[in-house]
Coordinates of C-alpha atoms in Angstrom, one line a residue:
M1 CA 103.9 141.4 -70.8
N2 CA 101.5 144.5 -69.2
K3 CA 100.8 143.1 -65.9
T4 CA 104.9 142.8 -65.4
L5 CA 105.3 146.2 -66.3
K6 CA 102.8 147.1 -63.4
I7 CA 103.6 144.9 -60.9
V8 CA 108.0 146.0 -61.4
S9 CA 106.8 150.0 -61.3
L10 CA 105.0 149.5 -57.3
L11 CA 108.1 146.5 -56.8
L12 CA 110.5 150.3 -57.4
A13 CA 108.8 152.5 -56.1
Y14 CA 109.1 154.3 -52.5
P15 CA 108.1 151.0 -49.9
S16 CA 105.4 152.7 -48.5
A17 CA 103.5 151.4 -45.6
E18 CA 100.7 150.8 -48.5
L19 CA 102.9 148.3 -50.9
H20 CA 104.5 146.1 -47.6
A21 CA 101.3 145.4 -47.1
A22 CA 99.8 144.4 -50.8
L23 CA 103.8 141.8 -51.2
P24 CA 101.6 139.3 -50.8
E25 CA 98.8 140.3 -54.0
L26 CA 101.9 140.9 -55.5
K27 CA 102.8 137.6 -55.2
A28 CA 99.8 136.3 -56.6
A29 CA 100.0 138.1 -59.2
L30 CA 103.3 137.1 -60.6
G31 CA 101.8 134.2 -61.2
E32 CA 99.2 135.6 -63.9
A33 CA 101.9 137.7 -65.7
G34 CA 103.0 135.2 -67.7
L35 CA 106.6 135.6 -67.0
D36 CA 108.8 132.1 -67.2
A37 CA 110.7 130.7 -64.5
R38 CA 113.3 132.2 -64.4
R39 CA 112.6 136.0 -64.6
G40 CA 109.0 134.6 -62.5
R41 CA 111.5 133.6 -59.4
L42 CA 113.8 136.9 -60.2
L43 CA 110.8 139.0 -58.5
E44 CA 109.5 136.7 -55.9
R45 CA 112.9 136.7 -54.2
L46 CA 112.6 140.6 -54.5
I47 CA 108.3 141.0 -53.7
D48 CA 110.7 138.6 -51.1
D49 CA 112.9 140.3 -49.6
L50 CA 111.2 143.0 -49.3
A51 CA 107.8 141.0 -47.1
A52 CA 111.7 139.7 -44.6
C53 CA 112.6 143.3 -44.2
D54 CA 111.6 145.9 -42.0
L55 CA 109.2 148.8 -43.4
Y56 CA 111.6 151.3 -42.0
D57 CA 115.0 149.8 -43.2
A58 CA 113.1 149.5 -46.8
Q59 CA 112.4 152.3 -46.9
E60 CA 116.3 153.9 -45.6
R61 CA 117.5 151.4 -48.0
Y62 CA 115.5 153.0 -51.4
V63 CA 116.6 156.4 -50.4
F64 CA 120.1 155.5 -49.5
L65 CA 120.3 153.5 -53.7
F66 CA 118.2 155.7 -56.0
D67 CA 117.6 158.8 -53.7
R68 CA 121.1 160.0 -52.4
T69 CA 123.5 159.1 -56.0
R70 CA 122.9 160.1 -59.2
S71 CA 124.4 157.1 -60.6
L72 CA 121.0 155.3 -59.5
S73 CA 119.0 157.9 -59.7
L74 CA 115.6 155.9 -61.5
H75 CA 115.0 159.5 -63.0
L76 CA 115.5 157.7 -66.6
F77 CA 116.9 161.7 -68.6
E78 CA 119.3 162.3 -64.7
H79 CA 121.6 159.6 -67.0
V80 CA 121.6 160.8 -70.1
H81 CA 121.2 165.1 -70.2
G82 CA 122.0 165.0 -66.3
E83 CA 120.5 168.6 -65.1
S84 CA 121.1 170.3 -68.6
R85 CA 118.3 172.5 -70.0
D86 CA 118.0 169.7 -72.5
R87 CA 116.4 167.1 -69.7
G88 CA 114.3 170.7 -68.5
Q89 CA 112.7 169.9 -72.9
A90 CA 112.7 166.3 -72.7
M91 CA 110.6 166.1 -69.8
V92 CA 108.1 168.6 -71.2
D93 CA 108.2 166.2 -74.9
L94 CA 107.6 162.9 -72.3
M95 CA 105.0 164.9 -70.9
A96 CA 102.9 165.4 -73.7
M97 CA 102.9 161.5 -74.6
Y98 CA 101.3 161.5 -72.1
E99 CA 98.4 164.0 -72.2
A100 CA 98.3 163.2 -75.2
D101 CA 97.2 159.2 -74.5
G102 CA 95.4 161.1 -71.5
F103 CA 98.0 159.4 -68.9
E104 CA 97.5 161.7 -65.7
I105 CA 100.8 162.2 -63.8
D106 CA 100.7 163.9 -59.6
A107 CA 101.6 167.5 -60.2
K108 CA 104.8 166.4 -57.8
E109 CA 106.0 164.0 -59.7
L110 CA 108.3 164.4 -62.4
P111 CA 107.8 162.3 -65.5
D112 CA 111.0 160.4 -66.4
Y113 CA 110.6 158.5 -63.0
L114 CA 111.2 154.9 -63.7
P115 CA 108.0 153.7 -62.2
L116 CA 105.6 156.3 -63.6
F117 CA 106.8 155.3 -67.2
L118 CA 106.2 151.9 -66.2
E119 CA 103.0 152.5 -65.3
Y120 CA 102.5 154.1 -68.4
L121 CA 104.2 151.5 -70.6
S122 CA 101.2 148.7 -68.9
V123 CA 98.4 150.2 -69.9
K124 CA 99.6 150.7 -73.8
P125 CA 99.1 148.1 -76.0
A126 CA 102.9 145.8 -75.6
D127 CA 104.6 146.1 -79.2
E128 CA 104.0 149.5 -78.0
A129 CA 105.5 148.9 -74.9
G130 CA 108.3 146.9 -75.9
E131 CA 109.4 149.2 -78.5
L132 CA 109.5 152.5 -75.5
L133 CA 111.3 150.6 -73.2
G134 CA 113.7 149.2 -75.6
Q135 CA 115.3 153.1 -76.0
T136 CA 116.1 153.0 -72.8
A137 CA 117.5 149.1 -72.5
H138 CA 121.5 150.5 -71.9
I139 CA 119.6 153.1 -68.7
L140 CA 118.1 149.6 -67.9
T141 CA 121.8 147.8 -67.7
V142 CA 123.9 150.3 -66.2
L143 CA 121.5 150.4 -62.9
R144 CA 121.3 146.5 -63.1
E145 CA 124.6 146.4 -63.0
R146 CA 125.7 148.9 -60.6
L147 CA 123.4 147.4 -58.0
K148 CA 124.4 144.0 -59.0
K149 CA 128.5 144.8 -58.3
R150 CA 126.0 146.4 -55.0
K151 CA 125.2 143.3 -54.1
S152 CA 121.6 145.1 -53.8
I153 CA 118.9 143.1 -54.4
Y154 CA 116.8 145.5 -56.8
A155 CA 119.0 144.4 -59.6
N156 CA 116.7 141.5 -59.7
A157 CA 113.6 144.1 -61.2
F158 CA 116.4 144.9 -63.6
A159 CA 117.1 141.8 -64.8
V160 CA 113.6 141.1 -65.5
L161 CA 113.0 144.6 -67.5
E162 CA 116.2 143.8 -70.1
A163 CA 114.9 140.8 -70.6
L164 CA 110.8 142.3 -71.9
T165 CA 112.8 144.7 -74.3
R166 CA 113.7 142.2 -76.0
A167 CA 116.8 145.3 -77.2
K168 CA 119.8 145.3 -77.4
P169 CA 121.7 147.7 -75.0
D170 CA 124.2 150.2 -77.2
A171 CA 126.8 149.4 -76.6
G172 CA 128.9 153.4 -76.7
L173 CA 126.0 154.0 -74.5
T174 CA 126.6 152.0 -71.6
R175 CA 129.9 152.0 -72.2
D176 CA 130.3 155.5 -71.6
L177 CA 127.4 155.8 -68.7
L178 CA 129.1 152.7 -67.2
A179 CA 132.8 154.4 -67.6
M180 CA 131.6 157.7 -65.5
P181 CA 132.6 158.1 -61.4
E182 CA 129.6 156.7 -58.6
D183 CA 128.6 158.4 -56.1
D184 CA 129.5 157.7 -52.8
P185 CA 126.2 157.9 -51.2
A186 CA 127.4 158.5 -48.3
D187 CA 129.2 161.5 -48.8
L188 CA 127.2 164.2 -47.5
E189 CA 129.2 167.3 -48.7
A190 CA 128.7 165.8 -52.3
L191 CA 124.8 165.9 -51.5
D192 CA 124.7 169.0 -50.0
R193 CA 126.3 170.1 -53.9
V194 CA 123.6 168.2 -55.5
W195 CA 120.7 169.8 -54.1
E196 CA 122.5 173.3 -54.8
E197 CA 122.6 173.0 -58.1
E198 CA 119.9 174.6 -60.5
A199 CA 116.5 173.0 -60.2
V200 CA 115.9 171.8 -64.1
T201 CA 113.8 174.0 -66.3
F202 CA 111.3 173.2 -67.8
G203 CA 110.6 175.3 -70.7
G204 CA 110.0 176.1 -73.8
N205 CA 107.2 174.1 -76.8
A206 CA 107.4 170.4 -77.4
G207 CA 106.5 171.6 -81.4
E208 CA 104.5 169.7 -84.1
G209 CA 105.7 165.9 -83.9
A210 CA 108.4 166.9 -80.8
C211 CA 106.4 163.9 -78.7
G212 CA 105.9 159.6 -79.4
P213 CA 108.7 157.3 -79.7
D214 CA 110.8 158.8 -82.1
R215 CA 110.9 161.3 -79.9
L216 CA 110.9 159.8 -76.8
Q217 CA 113.9 157.2 -78.4
R218 CA 116.0 161.2 -79.8
Q219 CA 116.0 162.2 -76.0
V220 CA 116.6 159.2 -74.7
R221 CA 119.5 158.2 -76.5
A222 CA 120.3 162.1 -76.3
A223 CA 123.8 164.2 -75.7
R224 CA 126.4 161.6 -73.5
R225 CA 126.8 163.4 -70.7
N226 CA 130.5 165.4 -71.1
P227 CA 133.1 167.0 -68.0
A228 CA 132.6 170.1 -67.2
G229 CA 133.3 172.4 -70.6
A230 CA 133.9 170.0 -72.7
P231 CA 131.0 170.6 -75.5
Q232 CA 127.7 168.5 -75.7
A233 CA 127.4 165.9 -78.7
P234 CA 124.5 165.9 -80.9
N235 CA 121.4 164.2 -80.1
A236 CA 121.5 160.4 -81.6

């Protein structure tokens, strides 16, 4: 499981020249990951697709999918907190969990970035990694469904992650997330409005007992994003 999490972490990262050059090595590593044949083929097809794609085309596709649409954001808390202050506190808590395990991240990275979270899980004991990943099951399912609707090969990575969680996604949260309107990445005016919004604030103290698997579960399963002006639902 840990090796698979590391492979998927790399495949969901921005397709840099270094990643492009390492794709043959990643494909070879699939044989050591212990995946069953069907899920192994899913990741193999994604690797083959990235390898066959021109690097600049792969980068443009990645940005178009994941950076220009909130509905496909790879930042986990975007899907449950949006830009509310709760998201800032949730990331403080997640950062505290990383630090407690000695897992260091670059100052420019947000802790809820899915490839980073998967990298963290890849160094955890398999049972704990599976439990933490399972707490994001509804987000993984929603992202897979949205990518599948766009006929994106990246849906393969999320299908594998769903299988690794061995957890059933919360039906209510999944339904609510899928009911939210999807962004149009070609709508540049809407994109400009997103960038003009207030940045996430990292503030407040995590407090005793605020980090750890239970805290992450409360944050990831937190208040569903309501229309503007509607009251926030309490954390699960």
